[in-house]
């Protein structure tokens, strides 16, 4: 039994690390990495469906409360000197998700450097990315690789 325990723990940790390796995405139709930008805009129906949850006041309040709670927990455990990669990605993603509702963004973080890729519908939303990301404790630098790609017009229903 003593030999089995380390093997089981190692397997669980390996599985957890593999499951957490993908960057955080603001929507299901966001690109899979920050280096991949879709040049074709998402269909208007998809944009409307995706933004439904993000625009509700309940979701916005929940995301802001989650961010505040994480920052309080981080302050208790050592301030903003070091942040867990997944925690930083998740906080930035949440912040962008509730403030740029029509975007399809991917967030990756490493050593306090956050990279945001994907698409946003206009230049105003593109300009919001860096200041919003820098509001999160632990973000030292923001690289924005996202591009402007307005939603495609809805296809006519038959």
CSV table of C-alpha atoms in Angstrom, one decimal:
chain,number,residue,atom,x,y,z
A,1,UNK,CA,0.0,0.0,0.0
A,2,UNK,CA,2.9,2.4,0.8
A,3,UNK,CA,4.2,2.0,-2.8
A,4,UNK,CA,0.8,2.5,-4.4
A,5,UNK,CA,0.1,5.9,-2.7
A,6,UNK,CA,2.9,7.9,-4.4
A,7,UNK,CA,2.0,6.4,-7.8
A,8,UNK,CA,-1.7,7.4,-7.4
A,9,UNK,CA,-0.7,10.9,-6.2
A,10,UNK,CA,1.7,11.3,-9.1
A,11,UNK,CA,-1.0,10.2,-11.6
A,12,UNK,CA,-3.6,12.7,-10.2
A,13,UNK,CA,-1.1,15.6,-10.3
A,14,UNK,CA,-0.1,14.7,-13.8
A,15,UNK,CA,-3.7,14.6,-14.9
A,16,UNK,CA,-4.4,17.9,-13.2
A,17,UNK,CA,-1.4,19.6,-14.8
A,18,UNK,CA,-2.4,18.4,-18.3
A,19,UNK,CA,-6.0,19.5,-17.8
A,20,UNK,CA,-4.9,23.0,-16.8
A,21,UNK,CA,-2.5,23.6,-19.6
A,22,UNK,CA,-4.9,25.4,-22.0
A,23,UNK,CA,-5.3,29.1,-21.9
A,24,UNK,CA,-8.5,30.7,-20.6
A,25,UNK,CA,-11.1,31.6,-23.2
A,26,UNK,CA,-13.8,34.2,-22.9
A,27,UNK,CA,-16.2,32.2,-25.2
A,28,UNK,CA,-16.4,28.8,-26.8
A,29,UNK,CA,-15.7,30.3,-30.2
A,30,UNK,CA,-12.5,32.1,-29.1
A,31,UNK,CA,-9.3,30.8,-30.7
A,32,UNK,CA,-7.4,28.0,-29.1
A,33,UNK,CA,-4.2,30.1,-28.4
A,34,UNK,CA,-3.1,33.7,-28.2
A,35,UNK,CA,-1.1,33.3,-31.4
A,36,UNK,CA,-4.1,32.2,-33.4
A,37,UNK,CA,-6.5,35.0,-34.6
A,38,UNK,CA,-9.5,34.2,-36.8
A,39,UNK,CA,-9.7,36.6,-39.7
A,40,UNK,CA,-13.3,35.7,-40.4
A,41,UNK,CA,-15.7,37.3,-37.9
A,42,UNK,CA,-18.0,35.1,-35.9
A,43,UNK,CA,-21.6,34.9,-37.0
A,44,UNK,CA,-24.0,37.5,-35.4
A,45,UNK,CA,-26.1,34.7,-33.9
A,46,UNK,CA,-23.1,33.2,-32.1
A,47,UNK,CA,-22.1,36.6,-30.8
A,48,UNK,CA,-25.6,37.3,-29.5
A,49,UNK,CA,-25.8,33.9,-27.8
A,50,UNK,CA,-22.3,34.2,-26.3
A,51,UNK,CA,-22.8,37.6,-24.8
A,52,UNK,CA,-26.1,36.7,-23.1
A,53,UNK,CA,-24.6,35.4,-19.9
A,54,UNK,CA,-21.7,37.9,-19.8
A,55,UNK,CA,-24.0,41.0,-20.0
A,56,UNK,CA,-26.2,40.1,-17.0
A,57,UNK,CA,-25.7,42.2,-13.9
A,58,UNK,CA,-25.6,39.0,-11.8
A,59,UNK,CA,-22.7,37.7,-13.9
A,60,UNK,CA,-20.9,41.0,-13.8
A,61,UNK,CA,-21.3,41.2,-10.0
A,62,UNK,CA,-20.2,37.5,-9.6
A,63,UNK,CA,-17.1,38.0,-11.7
A,64,UNK,CA,-16.1,41.2,-9.8
A,65,UNK,CA,-16.7,39.4,-6.4
A,66,UNK,CA,-14.6,36.4,-7.6
A,67,UNK,CA,-11.8,38.7,-8.6
A,68,UNK,CA,-11.9,40.6,-5.2
A,69,UNK,CA,-12.0,37.3,-3.3
A,70,UNK,CA,-9.0,35.9,-5.2
A,71,UNK,CA,-7.0,39.1,-4.6
A,72,UNK,CA,-7.9,39.0,-0.8
A,73,UNK,CA,-6.7,35.4,-0.7
A,74,UNK,CA,-3.6,36.3,-2.6
A,75,UNK,CA,-2.8,39.1,-0.1
A,76,UNK,CA,-3.1,36.6,2.7
A,77,UNK,CA,-0.7,34.2,1.0
A,78,UNK,CA,2.0,36.7,0.1
A,79,UNK,CA,0.7,39.6,-1.9
A,80,UNK,CA,1.2,40.1,-5.6
A,81,UNK,CA,4.8,38.9,-5.7
A,82,UNK,CA,3.9,35.6,-7.3
A,83,UNK,CA,0.6,34.4,-8.8
A,84,UNK,CA,-0.4,31.0,-10.0
A,85,UNK,CA,-0.6,30.9,-13.8
A,86,UNK,CA,-4.1,29.6,-13.9
A,87,UNK,CA,-5.4,32.0,-11.3
A,88,UNK,CA,-4.0,35.0,-13.2
A,89,UNK,CA,-5.4,33.8,-16.5
A,90,UNK,CA,-8.8,33.1,-14.9
A,91,UNK,CA,-9.0,36.6,-13.3
A,92,UNK,CA,-8.0,38.4,-16.5
A,93,UNK,CA,-10.4,36.3,-18.5
A,94,UNK,CA,-13.3,37.1,-16.1
A,95,UNK,CA,-12.5,40.8,-16.2
A,96,UNK,CA,-12.4,40.9,-20.0
A,97,UNK,CA,-15.5,38.7,-20.3
A,98,UNK,CA,-17.8,41.0,-18.4
A,99,UNK,CA,-16.4,44.2,-19.9
A,100,UNK,CA,-15.9,43.2,-23.5
A,101,UNK,CA,-19.1,41.1,-24.1
A,102,UNK,CA,-18.8,40.7,-27.8
A,103,UNK,CA,-15.2,39.6,-27.9
A,104,UNK,CA,-13.8,36.1,-28.5
A,105,UNK,CA,-10.6,36.3,-26.5
A,106,UNK,CA,-7.9,33.9,-25.3
A,107,UNK,CA,-5.7,34.7,-22.3
A,108,UNK,CA,-2.3,33.1,-21.4
A,109,UNK,CA,-0.1,34.2,-18.6
A,110,UNK,CA,3.5,33.4,-17.6
A,111,UNK,CA,5.5,35.1,-14.9
A,112,UNK,CA,3.1,38.1,-14.7
A,113,UNK,CA,3.2,38.7,-18.5
A,114,UNK,CA,-0.3,38.3,-19.9
A,115,UNK,CA,-1.0,37.7,-23.6
A,116,UNK,CA,-4.5,38.3,-24.9
A,117,UNK,CA,-5.4,37.1,-28.4
A,118,UNK,CA,-8.6,36.6,-30.5
A,119,UNK,CA,-11.1,39.1,-31.9
A,120,UNK,CA,-13.1,42.0,-30.7
A,121,UNK,CA,-15.9,43.8,-32.6
A,122,UNK,CA,-14.3,47.3,-32.6
A,123,UNK,CA,-11.3,49.5,-31.9
A,124,UNK,CA,-12.8,50.8,-28.6
A,125,UNK,CA,-13.0,47.2,-27.2
A,126,UNK,CA,-9.4,46.5,-28.4
A,127,UNK,CA,-8.2,49.6,-26.5
A,128,UNK,CA,-9.9,48.4,-23.3
A,129,UNK,CA,-8.0,45.1,-23.1
A,130,UNK,CA,-4.6,46.4,-21.7
A,131,UNK,CA,-6.0,48.7,-19.0
A,132,UNK,CA,-8.6,46.1,-17.8
A,133,UNK,CA,-5.9,43.4,-17.6
A,134,UNK,CA,-3.6,45.7,-15.7
A,135,UNK,CA,-6.3,46.1,-13.0
A,136,UNK,CA,-5.6,42.6,-11.9
A,137,UNK,CA,-2.9,42.2,-9.2
A,138,UNK,CA,0.2,40.3,-10.4
A,139,UNK,CA,-0.1,41.5,-14.0
A,140,UNK,CA,3.3,43.1,-14.9
A,141,UNK,CA,2.9,43.4,-18.6
A,142,UNK,CA,0.1,42.9,-21.2
A,143,UNK,CA,0.7,41.8,-24.8
A,144,UNK,CA,-2.3,42.3,-27.0
A,145,UNK,CA,-2.4,40.2,-30.2
A,146,UNK,CA,-6.2,40.4,-30.6
A,147,UNK,CA,-7.5,42.0,-33.7
A,148,UNK,CA,-10.7,43.8,-34.7
A,149,UNK,CA,-13.2,41.6,-36.6
A,150,UNK,CA,-16.8,42.8,-36.4
A,151,UNK,CA,-19.6,40.2,-36.3
A,152,UNK,CA,-20.7,38.9,-39.6
A,153,UNK,CA,-24.3,39.8,-40.5
A,154,UNK,CA,-26.9,37.2,-39.6
A,155,UNK,CA,-27.8,34.8,-42.4
A,156,UNK,CA,-31.4,35.0,-43.5
A,157,UNK,CA,-33.7,32.4,-42.0
A,158,UNK,CA,-35.7,30.2,-44.4
